[in-house]
Coordinates of C-alpha atoms and ligand atoms in Angstrom, one line a residue:
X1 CA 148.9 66.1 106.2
X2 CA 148.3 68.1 102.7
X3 CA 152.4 68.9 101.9
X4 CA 152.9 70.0 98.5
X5 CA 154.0 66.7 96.5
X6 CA 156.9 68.4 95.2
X7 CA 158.5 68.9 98.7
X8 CA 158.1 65.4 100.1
X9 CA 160.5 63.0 100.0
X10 CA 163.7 64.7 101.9
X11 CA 164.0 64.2 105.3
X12 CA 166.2 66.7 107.4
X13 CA 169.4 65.5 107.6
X14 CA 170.2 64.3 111.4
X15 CA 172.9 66.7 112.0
X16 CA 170.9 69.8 111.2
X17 CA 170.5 70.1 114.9
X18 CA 168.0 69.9 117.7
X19 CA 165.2 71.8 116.2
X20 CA 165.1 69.0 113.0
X21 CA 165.2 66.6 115.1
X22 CA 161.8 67.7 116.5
X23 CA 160.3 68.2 113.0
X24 CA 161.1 65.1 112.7
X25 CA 160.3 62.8 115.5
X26 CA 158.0 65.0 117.2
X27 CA 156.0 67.2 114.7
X28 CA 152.4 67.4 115.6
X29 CA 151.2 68.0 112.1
X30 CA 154.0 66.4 109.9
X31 CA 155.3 63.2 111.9
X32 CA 157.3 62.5 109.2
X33 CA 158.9 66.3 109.2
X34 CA 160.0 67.0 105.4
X35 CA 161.8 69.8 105.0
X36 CA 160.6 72.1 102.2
X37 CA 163.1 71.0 99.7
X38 CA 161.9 73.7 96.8
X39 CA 163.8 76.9 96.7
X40 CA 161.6 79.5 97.5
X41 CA 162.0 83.6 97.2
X42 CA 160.4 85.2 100.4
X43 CA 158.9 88.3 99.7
X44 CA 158.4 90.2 102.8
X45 CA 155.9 93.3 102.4
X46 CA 155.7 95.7 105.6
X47 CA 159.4 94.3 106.2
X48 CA 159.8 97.6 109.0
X49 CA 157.2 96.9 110.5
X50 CA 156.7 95.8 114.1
X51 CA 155.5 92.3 113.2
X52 CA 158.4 92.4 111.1
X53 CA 160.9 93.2 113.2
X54 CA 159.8 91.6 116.5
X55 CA 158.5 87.9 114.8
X56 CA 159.4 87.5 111.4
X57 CA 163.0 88.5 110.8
X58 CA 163.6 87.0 114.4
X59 CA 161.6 83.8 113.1
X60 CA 163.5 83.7 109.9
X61 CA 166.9 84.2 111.0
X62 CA 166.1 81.3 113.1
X63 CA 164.9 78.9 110.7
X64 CA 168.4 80.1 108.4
X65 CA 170.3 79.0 111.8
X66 CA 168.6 75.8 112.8
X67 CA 168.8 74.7 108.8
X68 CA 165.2 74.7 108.5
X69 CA 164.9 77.0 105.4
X70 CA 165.1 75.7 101.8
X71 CA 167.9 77.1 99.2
X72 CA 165.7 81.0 99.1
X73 CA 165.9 84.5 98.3
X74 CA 164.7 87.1 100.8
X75 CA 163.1 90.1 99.0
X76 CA 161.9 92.7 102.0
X77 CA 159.5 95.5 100.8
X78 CA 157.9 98.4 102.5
X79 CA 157.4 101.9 102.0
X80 CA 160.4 104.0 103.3
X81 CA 163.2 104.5 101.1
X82 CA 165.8 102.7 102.0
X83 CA 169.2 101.2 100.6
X84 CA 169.8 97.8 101.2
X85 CA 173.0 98.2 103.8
X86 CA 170.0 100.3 105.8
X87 CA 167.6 97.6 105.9
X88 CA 170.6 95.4 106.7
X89 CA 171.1 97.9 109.9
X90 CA 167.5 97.5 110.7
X91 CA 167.1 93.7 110.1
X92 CA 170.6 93.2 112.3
X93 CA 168.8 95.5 115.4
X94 CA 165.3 93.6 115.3
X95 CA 167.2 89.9 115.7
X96 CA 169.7 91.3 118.1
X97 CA 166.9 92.3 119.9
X98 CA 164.4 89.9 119.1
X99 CA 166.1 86.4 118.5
X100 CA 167.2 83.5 120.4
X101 CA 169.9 82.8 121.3
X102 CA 173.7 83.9 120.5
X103 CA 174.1 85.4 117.0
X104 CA 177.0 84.4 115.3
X105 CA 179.2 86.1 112.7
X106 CA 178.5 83.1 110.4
X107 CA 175.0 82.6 110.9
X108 CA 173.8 86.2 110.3
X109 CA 176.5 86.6 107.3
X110 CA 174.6 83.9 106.2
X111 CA 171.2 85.0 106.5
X112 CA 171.8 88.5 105.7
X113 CA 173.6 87.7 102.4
X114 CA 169.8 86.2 101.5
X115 CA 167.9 89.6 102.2
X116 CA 167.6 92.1 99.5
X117 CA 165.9 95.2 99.8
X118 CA 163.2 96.7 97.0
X119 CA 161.4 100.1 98.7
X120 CA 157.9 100.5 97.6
X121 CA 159.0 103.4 95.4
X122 CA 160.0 101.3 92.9
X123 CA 156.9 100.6 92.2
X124 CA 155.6 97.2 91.4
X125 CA 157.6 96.4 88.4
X126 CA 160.8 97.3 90.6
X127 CA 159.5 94.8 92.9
X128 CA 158.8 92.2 90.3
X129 CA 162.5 92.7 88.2
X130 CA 163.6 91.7 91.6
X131 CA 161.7 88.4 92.1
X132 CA 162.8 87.6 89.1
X133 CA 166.5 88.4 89.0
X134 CA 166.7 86.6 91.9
X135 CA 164.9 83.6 90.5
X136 CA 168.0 83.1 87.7
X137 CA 169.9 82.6 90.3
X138 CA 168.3 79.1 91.1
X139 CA 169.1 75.8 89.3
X140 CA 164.9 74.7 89.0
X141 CA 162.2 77.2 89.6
X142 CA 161.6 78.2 92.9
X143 CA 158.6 78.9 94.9
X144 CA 157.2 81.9 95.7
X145 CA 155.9 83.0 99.2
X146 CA 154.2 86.2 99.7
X147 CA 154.0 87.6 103.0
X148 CA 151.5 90.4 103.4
X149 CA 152.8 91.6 106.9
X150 CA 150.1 94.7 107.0
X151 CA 147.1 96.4 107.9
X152 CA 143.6 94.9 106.7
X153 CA 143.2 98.6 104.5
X154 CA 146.5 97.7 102.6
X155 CA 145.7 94.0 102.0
X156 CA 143.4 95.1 98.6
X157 CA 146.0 96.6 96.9
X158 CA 149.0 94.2 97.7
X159 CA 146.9 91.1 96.1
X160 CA 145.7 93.4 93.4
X161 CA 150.0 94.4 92.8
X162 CA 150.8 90.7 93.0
X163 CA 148.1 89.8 90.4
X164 CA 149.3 92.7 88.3
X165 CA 152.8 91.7 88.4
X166 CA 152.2 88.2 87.5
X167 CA 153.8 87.7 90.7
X168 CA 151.1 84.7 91.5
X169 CA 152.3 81.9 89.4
X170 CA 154.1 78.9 91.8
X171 CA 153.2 81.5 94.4
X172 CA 151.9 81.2 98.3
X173 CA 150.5 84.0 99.8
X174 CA 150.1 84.3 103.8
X175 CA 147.8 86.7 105.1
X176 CA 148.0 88.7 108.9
X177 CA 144.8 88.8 110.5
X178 CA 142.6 90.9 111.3
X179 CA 141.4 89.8 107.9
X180 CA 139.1 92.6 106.7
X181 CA 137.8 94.5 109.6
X182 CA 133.8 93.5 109.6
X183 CA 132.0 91.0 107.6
X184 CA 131.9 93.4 104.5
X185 CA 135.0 94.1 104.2
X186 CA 136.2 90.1 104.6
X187 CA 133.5 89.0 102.2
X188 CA 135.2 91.7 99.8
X189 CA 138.8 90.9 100.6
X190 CA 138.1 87.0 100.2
X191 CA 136.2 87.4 96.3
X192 CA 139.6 89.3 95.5
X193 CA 141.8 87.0 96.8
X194 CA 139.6 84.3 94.8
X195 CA 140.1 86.6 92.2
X196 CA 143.9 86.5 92.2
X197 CA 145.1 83.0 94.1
X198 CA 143.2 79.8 94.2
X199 CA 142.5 78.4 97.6
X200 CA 145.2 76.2 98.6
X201 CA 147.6 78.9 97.5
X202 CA 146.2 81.2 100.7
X203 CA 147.6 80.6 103.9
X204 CA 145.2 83.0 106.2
X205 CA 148.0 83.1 109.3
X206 CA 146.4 83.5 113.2
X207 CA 149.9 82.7 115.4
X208 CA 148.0 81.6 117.9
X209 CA 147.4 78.2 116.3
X210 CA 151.0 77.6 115.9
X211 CA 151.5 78.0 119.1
X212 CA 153.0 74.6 121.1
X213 CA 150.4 75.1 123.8
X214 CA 147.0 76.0 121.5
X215 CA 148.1 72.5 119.6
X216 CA 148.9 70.5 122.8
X217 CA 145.3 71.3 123.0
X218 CA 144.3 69.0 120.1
X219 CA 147.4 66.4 121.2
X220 CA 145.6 66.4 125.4
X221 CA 142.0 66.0 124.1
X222 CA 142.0 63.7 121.2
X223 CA 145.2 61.5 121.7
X224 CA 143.9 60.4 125.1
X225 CA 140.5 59.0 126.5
X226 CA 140.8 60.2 129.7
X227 CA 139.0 63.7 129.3
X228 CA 136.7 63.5 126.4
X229 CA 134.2 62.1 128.6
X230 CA 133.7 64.8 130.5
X231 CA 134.1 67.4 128.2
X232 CA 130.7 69.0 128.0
X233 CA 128.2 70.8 129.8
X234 CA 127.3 68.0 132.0
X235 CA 130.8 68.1 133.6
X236 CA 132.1 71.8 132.6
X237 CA 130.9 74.9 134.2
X238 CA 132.5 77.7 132.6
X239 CA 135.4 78.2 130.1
X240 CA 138.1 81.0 130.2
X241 CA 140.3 82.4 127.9
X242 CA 142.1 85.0 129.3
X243 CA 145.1 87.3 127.6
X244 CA 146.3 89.9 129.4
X245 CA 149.3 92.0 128.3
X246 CA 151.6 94.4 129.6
X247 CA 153.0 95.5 126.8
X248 CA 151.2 98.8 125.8
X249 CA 150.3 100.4 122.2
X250 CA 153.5 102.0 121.5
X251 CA 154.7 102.6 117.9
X252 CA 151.4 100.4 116.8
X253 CA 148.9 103.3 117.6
X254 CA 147.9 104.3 114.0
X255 CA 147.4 100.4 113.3
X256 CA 145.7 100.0 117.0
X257 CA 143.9 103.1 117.2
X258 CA 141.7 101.8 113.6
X259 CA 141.8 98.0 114.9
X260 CA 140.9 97.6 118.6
X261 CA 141.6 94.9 121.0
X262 CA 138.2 93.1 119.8
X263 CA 139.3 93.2 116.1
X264 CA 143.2 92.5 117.0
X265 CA 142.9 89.6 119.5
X266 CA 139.6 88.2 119.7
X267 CA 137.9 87.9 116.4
X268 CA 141.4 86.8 115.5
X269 CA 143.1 84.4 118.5
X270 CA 141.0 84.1 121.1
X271 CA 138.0 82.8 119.0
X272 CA 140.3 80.5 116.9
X273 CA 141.9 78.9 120.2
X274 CA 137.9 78.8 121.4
X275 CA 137.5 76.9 118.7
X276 CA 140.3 74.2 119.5
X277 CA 138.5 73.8 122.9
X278 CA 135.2 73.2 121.9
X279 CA 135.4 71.1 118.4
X280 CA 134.2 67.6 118.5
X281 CA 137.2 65.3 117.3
X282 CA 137.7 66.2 113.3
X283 CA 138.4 62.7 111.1
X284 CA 141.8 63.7 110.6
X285 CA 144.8 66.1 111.1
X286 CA 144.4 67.7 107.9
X287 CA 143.1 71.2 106.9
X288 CA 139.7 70.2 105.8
X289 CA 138.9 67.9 108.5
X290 CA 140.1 70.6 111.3
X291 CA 138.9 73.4 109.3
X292 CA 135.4 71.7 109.2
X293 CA 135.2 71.4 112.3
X294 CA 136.2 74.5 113.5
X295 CA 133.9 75.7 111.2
X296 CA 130.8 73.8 113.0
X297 CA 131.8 75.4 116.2
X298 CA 131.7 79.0 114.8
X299 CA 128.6 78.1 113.0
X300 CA 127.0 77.6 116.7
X301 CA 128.0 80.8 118.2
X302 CA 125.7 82.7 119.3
X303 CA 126.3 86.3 117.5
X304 CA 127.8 88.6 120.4
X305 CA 126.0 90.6 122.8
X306 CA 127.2 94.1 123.6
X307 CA 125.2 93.5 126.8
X308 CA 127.7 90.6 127.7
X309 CA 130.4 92.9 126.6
X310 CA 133.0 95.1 128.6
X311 CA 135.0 97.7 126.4
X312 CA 137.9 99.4 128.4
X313 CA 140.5 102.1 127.4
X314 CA 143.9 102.6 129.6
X315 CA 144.6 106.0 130.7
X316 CA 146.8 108.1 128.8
X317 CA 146.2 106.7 125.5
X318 CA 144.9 109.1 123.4
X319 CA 147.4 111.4 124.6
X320 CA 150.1 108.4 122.3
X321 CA 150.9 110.0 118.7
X322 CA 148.1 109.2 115.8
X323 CA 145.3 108.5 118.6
X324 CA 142.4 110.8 118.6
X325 CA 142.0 113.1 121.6
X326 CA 138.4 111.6 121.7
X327 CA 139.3 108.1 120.6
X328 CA 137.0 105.5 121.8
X329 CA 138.9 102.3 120.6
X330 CA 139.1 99.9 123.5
X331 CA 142.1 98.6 124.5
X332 CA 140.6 96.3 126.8
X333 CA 138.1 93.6 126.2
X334 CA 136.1 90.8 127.8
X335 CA 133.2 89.4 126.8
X336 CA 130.8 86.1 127.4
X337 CA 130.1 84.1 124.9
X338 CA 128.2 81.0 124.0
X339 CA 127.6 78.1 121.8
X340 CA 124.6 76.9 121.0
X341 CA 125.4 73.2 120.0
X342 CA 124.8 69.8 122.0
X343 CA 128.1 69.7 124.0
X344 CA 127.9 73.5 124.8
X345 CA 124.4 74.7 125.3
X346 CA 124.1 76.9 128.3
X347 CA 128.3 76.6 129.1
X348 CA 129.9 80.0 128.9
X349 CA 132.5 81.2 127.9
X350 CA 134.2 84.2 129.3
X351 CA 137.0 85.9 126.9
X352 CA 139.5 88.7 128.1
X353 CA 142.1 90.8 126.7
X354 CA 143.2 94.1 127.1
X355 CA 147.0 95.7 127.0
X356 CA 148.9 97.9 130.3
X357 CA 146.9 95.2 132.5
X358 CA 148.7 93.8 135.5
X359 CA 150.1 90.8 134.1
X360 CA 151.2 88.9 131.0
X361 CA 149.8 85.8 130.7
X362 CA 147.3 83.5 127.9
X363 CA 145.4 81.1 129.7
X364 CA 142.6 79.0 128.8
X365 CA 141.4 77.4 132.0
X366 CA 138.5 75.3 132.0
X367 CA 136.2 75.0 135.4
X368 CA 134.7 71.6 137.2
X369 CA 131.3 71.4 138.1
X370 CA 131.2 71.1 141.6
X371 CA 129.9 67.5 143.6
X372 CA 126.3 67.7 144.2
X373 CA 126.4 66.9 147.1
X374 CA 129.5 67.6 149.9
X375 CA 129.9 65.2 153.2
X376 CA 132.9 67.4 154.4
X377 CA 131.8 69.2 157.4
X378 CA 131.5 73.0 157.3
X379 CA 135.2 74.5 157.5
X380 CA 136.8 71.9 155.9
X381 CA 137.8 74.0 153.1
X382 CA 136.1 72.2 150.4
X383 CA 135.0 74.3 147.5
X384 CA 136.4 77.4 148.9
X385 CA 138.9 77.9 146.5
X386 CA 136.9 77.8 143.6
X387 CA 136.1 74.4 141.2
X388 CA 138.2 72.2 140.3
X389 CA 140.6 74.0 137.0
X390 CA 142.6 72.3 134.1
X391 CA 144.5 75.1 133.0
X392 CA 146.5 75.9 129.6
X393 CA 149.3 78.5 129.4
X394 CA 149.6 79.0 126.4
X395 CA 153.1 81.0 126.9
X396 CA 156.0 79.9 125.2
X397 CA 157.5 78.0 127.9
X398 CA 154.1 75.9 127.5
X399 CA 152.2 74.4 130.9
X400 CA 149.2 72.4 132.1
X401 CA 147.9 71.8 135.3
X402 CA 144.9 70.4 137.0
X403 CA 143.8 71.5 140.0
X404 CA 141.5 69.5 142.7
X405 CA 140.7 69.4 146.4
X406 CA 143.1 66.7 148.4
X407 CA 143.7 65.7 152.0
X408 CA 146.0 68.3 154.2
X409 CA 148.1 65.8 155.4
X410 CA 147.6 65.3 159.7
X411 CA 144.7 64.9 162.1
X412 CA 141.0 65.6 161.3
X413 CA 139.8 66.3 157.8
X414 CA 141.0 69.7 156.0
X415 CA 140.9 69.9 152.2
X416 CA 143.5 72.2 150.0
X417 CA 143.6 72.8 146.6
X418 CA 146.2 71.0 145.0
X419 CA 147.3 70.7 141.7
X420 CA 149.2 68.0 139.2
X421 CA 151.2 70.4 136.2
X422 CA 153.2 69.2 133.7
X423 CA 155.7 72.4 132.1
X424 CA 157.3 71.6 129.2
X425 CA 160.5 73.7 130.2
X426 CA 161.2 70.7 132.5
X427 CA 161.2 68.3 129.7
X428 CA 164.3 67.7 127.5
X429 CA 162.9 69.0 124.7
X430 CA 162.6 72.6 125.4
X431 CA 164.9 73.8 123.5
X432 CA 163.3 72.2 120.3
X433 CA 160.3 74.6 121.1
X434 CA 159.5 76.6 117.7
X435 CA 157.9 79.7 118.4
X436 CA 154.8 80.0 116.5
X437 CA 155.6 82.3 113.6
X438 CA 158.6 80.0 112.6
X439 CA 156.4 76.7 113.0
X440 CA 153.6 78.5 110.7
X441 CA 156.1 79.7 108.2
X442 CA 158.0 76.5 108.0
X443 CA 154.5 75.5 107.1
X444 CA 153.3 77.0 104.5
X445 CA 156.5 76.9 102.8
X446 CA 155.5 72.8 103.3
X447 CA 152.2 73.9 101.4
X448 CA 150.4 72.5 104.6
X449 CA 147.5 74.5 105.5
X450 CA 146.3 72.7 108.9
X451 CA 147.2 75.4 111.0
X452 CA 145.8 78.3 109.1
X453 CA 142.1 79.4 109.5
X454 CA 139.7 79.4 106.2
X455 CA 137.6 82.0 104.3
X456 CA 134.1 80.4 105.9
X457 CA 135.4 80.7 109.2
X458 CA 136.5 84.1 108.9
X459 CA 133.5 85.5 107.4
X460 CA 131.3 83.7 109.7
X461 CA 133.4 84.9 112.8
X462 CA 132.6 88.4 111.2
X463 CA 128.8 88.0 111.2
X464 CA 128.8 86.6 114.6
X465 CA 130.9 90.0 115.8
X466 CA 128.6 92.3 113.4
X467 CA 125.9 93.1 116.8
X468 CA 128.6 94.2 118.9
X469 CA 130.6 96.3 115.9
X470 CA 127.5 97.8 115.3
X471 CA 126.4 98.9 119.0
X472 CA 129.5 98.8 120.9
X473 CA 129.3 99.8 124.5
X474 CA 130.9 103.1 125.6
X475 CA 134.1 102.4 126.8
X476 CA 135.5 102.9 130.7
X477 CA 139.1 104.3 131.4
X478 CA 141.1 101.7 133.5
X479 CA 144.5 102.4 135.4
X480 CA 147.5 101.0 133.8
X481 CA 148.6 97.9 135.4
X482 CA 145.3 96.6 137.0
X483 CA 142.9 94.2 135.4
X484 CA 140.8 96.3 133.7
X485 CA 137.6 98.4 134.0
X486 CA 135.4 97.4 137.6
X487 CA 132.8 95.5 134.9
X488 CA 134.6 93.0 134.1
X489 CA 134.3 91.5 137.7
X490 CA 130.2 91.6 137.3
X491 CA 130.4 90.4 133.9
X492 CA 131.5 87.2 135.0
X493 CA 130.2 87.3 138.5
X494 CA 129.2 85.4 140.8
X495 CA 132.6 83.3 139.1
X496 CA 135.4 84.8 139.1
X497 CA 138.8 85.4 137.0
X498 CA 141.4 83.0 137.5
X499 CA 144.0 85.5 136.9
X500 CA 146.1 86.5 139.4
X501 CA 146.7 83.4 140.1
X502 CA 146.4 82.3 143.9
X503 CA 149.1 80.2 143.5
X504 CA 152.0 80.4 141.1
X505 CA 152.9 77.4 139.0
X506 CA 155.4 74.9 140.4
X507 CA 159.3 76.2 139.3
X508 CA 161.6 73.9 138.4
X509 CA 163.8 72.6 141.3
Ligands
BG6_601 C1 149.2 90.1 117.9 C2 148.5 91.4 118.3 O1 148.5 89.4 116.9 O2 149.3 89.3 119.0 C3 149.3 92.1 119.4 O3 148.4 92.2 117.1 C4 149.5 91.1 120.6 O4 148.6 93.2 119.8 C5 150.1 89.8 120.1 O5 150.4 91.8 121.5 C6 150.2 88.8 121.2 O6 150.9 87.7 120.7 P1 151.8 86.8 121.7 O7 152.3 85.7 120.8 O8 152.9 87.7 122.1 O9 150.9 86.3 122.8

């Protein structure tokens, strides 16, 4: 683990609560679980945004509450003109709506008291008097962390403003994917960012990875020996990673309508969690040795083909404010893709995303080959409901499950599909969960980058997506609530989708 030197040495206390008691004991990246012991001023830019108000505040607030923040200052920034009992207002409404749990008088007094407010009008130097009037405050210099919650077209000018500012010294910046919006643009973002921060002071953020699930991924395949043997072509068939959402564009459309679901989830999430699946096993749980890795894995992709591609686009969303009556983003996406490395040759892997679908789920489910060979008479059932499955949800309320064909109890010899699942919600450490934006924070104010993605992998991620961003197919209106456009069933034919599910996952009794 590569924790800034300055913030070892002070463990939580023990009665800081549940949630330190899992950084503690059962952190997957920091066993040891310092807490970030330099004071730090936050400074939050697109602070009303949605990201903002549905994750970060939310996140922070519960960080504040489970004592998981260091001594800081939390400047918010963003364009509208506000005063600072307005952003107050706004701040309160996102956590009421957005946090955990009961919000308490005294908790929120307390986190609120930390929040100042600077609008954008200000200009940078407003900005910057800020930072620093707040930094007298603190006994020993504090850290800086920069959080650049906006679109890829603002990113430019916010690193330019910090450099100007001389906001960069003892500074952290973390970035929101998508990280430039084709490989130009990311190769010019990241010689800027060189320009302005050196390496380990960027934190490139992809939530996904700080997700309990995506890392139980890393924890299932590399702590045990059970699987790794049979984690390659010669045992897998086909891989899925499957998103769907509910949720619809809303208020996002100006940022959705120049972004895309390819450029919003799966040159982002769905290729970094790809790459958690198909690494070989990195040296160690450090940046570089996971980042290599992941690196290798990206390396091997085959670039995309928009032959292998299915764009979709709900109906009714250009009529949405800021969308173009003849828009052809997608808002729907799935795709097969493939690596071209020893473990993977020939394996696909099947990506979907798209928003109004039926369901909300993230899956990643990987598929058995079948036996060669069956003795079970005809009608016995085996094989008819599909390969044998482990399955990740990646949801919050994290599960796993493998599926396989077993005995129906009685005469004769009928086969079901049964599965073993594990949920962590029936475990007694649910509550200790942290959702993925407070794990990734807590982070990076730790100075540990493990988590975050790296410039090489971005860019090359890019280059692989460049044949389908050049040629995209034309894209087919879906209804809301289904699955998508009709395609997406022959894309991955003659397999199919796991999702719907044909059975639910075991509930807790
Ligand atoms: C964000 C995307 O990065 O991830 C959103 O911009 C998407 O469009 C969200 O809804 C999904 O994240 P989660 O954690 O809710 O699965």
């Amino acid at each position: 683990m590569a924790a800034d030197p300055e913030d070892e040495g002070r463990p939580f206390d023990d009665d800081l609560g549940p949630l330190a008691v899992l950084a503690r004991e059962g952190s997957l990246i920091d066993p040891g679980g310092h807490a970030p012991a330099t004071p730090h001023v936050i400074v939050l830019f697109g602070a009303t945004g949605d990201l903002a108000k549905r994750k970060l505040l939310p996140g922070l607030f519960h960080l504040s509450r489970a004592g998981m923040l260091p001594d800081c200052h939390i400047v918010a920034t963003s364009l509208d003109a506000l005063d600072e009992g307005e952003y107050h207002d706004i701040a309160r409404s996102a956590c009421d709506e957005f946090a955990r749990g009961l919000i308490t008088n005294e908790h929120w007094g307390e986190f609120e008291r930390r929040i100042t407010y600077v609008s954008g009008h200000h200009g940078v130097h407003g900005l910057a008097d800020t930072v620093r009037t707040l930094e007298a405050t603190f006994d020993t210099e504090p850290r800086r962390l920069h959080y650049l919650s906006i679109p890829p077209h603002a990113a430019d000018a916010v690193v330019r403003t910090l450099g100007e500012a001389g906001l960069t010294d003892r500074a952290r910046v973390i970035m929101e994917k998508p990280f430039g919006t084709d490989l130009h643009s990311a190769r010019q973002l990241n010689s800027l960012v060189r320009e302005v921060f050196d390496d380990d002071q960027v934190f490139r953020i992809d939530h996904f990875l700080g997700k309990e699930a995506a890392q139980n991924i890393l924890a299932f395949r590399f702590a045990n020996g059970l699987f790794e043997p049979i984690w390659n072509r010669q045992h897998i068939d086909h891989v899925q990673i499957d998103v769907p959402e509910t949720l619809g564009v809303e208020s996002r459309s100006a940022f959705y309508e120049q972004t895309g679901a390819y450029r919003d989830m799966v040159v982002t999430h769905l290729l970094q969690v790809l790459a958690f699946v198909a690494m070989e096993p990195p040296t160690e749980l450090e940046p570089r040795s996971i980042n290599e890795e992941k690196n290798k894995v990206f390396r091997s992709l085959r670039p995309i083909d928009p032959g292998n591609v299915v764009r979709g686009q709900y109906e009714g969303y250009t009529h949405a404010d800021g969308v173009a009556p003849d828009s052809d983003t997608e808002t729907f996406i799935a795709l097969r893709c493939e690596i071209d490395n020893w473990r993977w040759a020939g394996v696909p892997f099947f990506l979907r995303t798209g928003k109004h679908l039926a369901e909300g789920a993230r899956i990643v489910s990987i598929a058995f080959r079948e036996p060669p060979k069956s003795m079970f008479p005809a009608g016995s059932g085996v094989g008819t409901q599909g390969p044998d499955h482990l399955t990740f949800d990646l949801a919050d309320a994290s599960k796993l499950s493998l599926s396989f064909y077993g005995k129906r109890p009685g005469p004769g010899m009928k086969l079901d599909k049964l599965s073993l699942q594990f949920a962590l919600h029936e475990t007694e450490e649910s509550d200790n969960v942290l959702e993925a934006y407070e794990r990734l924070i807590h982070d990076s104010m730790a100075g540990d980058q493990t988590l975050f993605t790296n410039a090489e992998g971005i860019e090359r991620l890019w280059e692989v997506s460049q044949p389908l961003l050049e040629h995209p197919p034309e894209v087919q209106l879906y209804r809301v609530g289904s699955w998508g456009p009709p395609a997406m069933r022959e894309l991955i034919a003659p397999r199919s989708w796991r999702l719907p599910f044909e059975r639910g996952w075991r509930q807790k009794r």
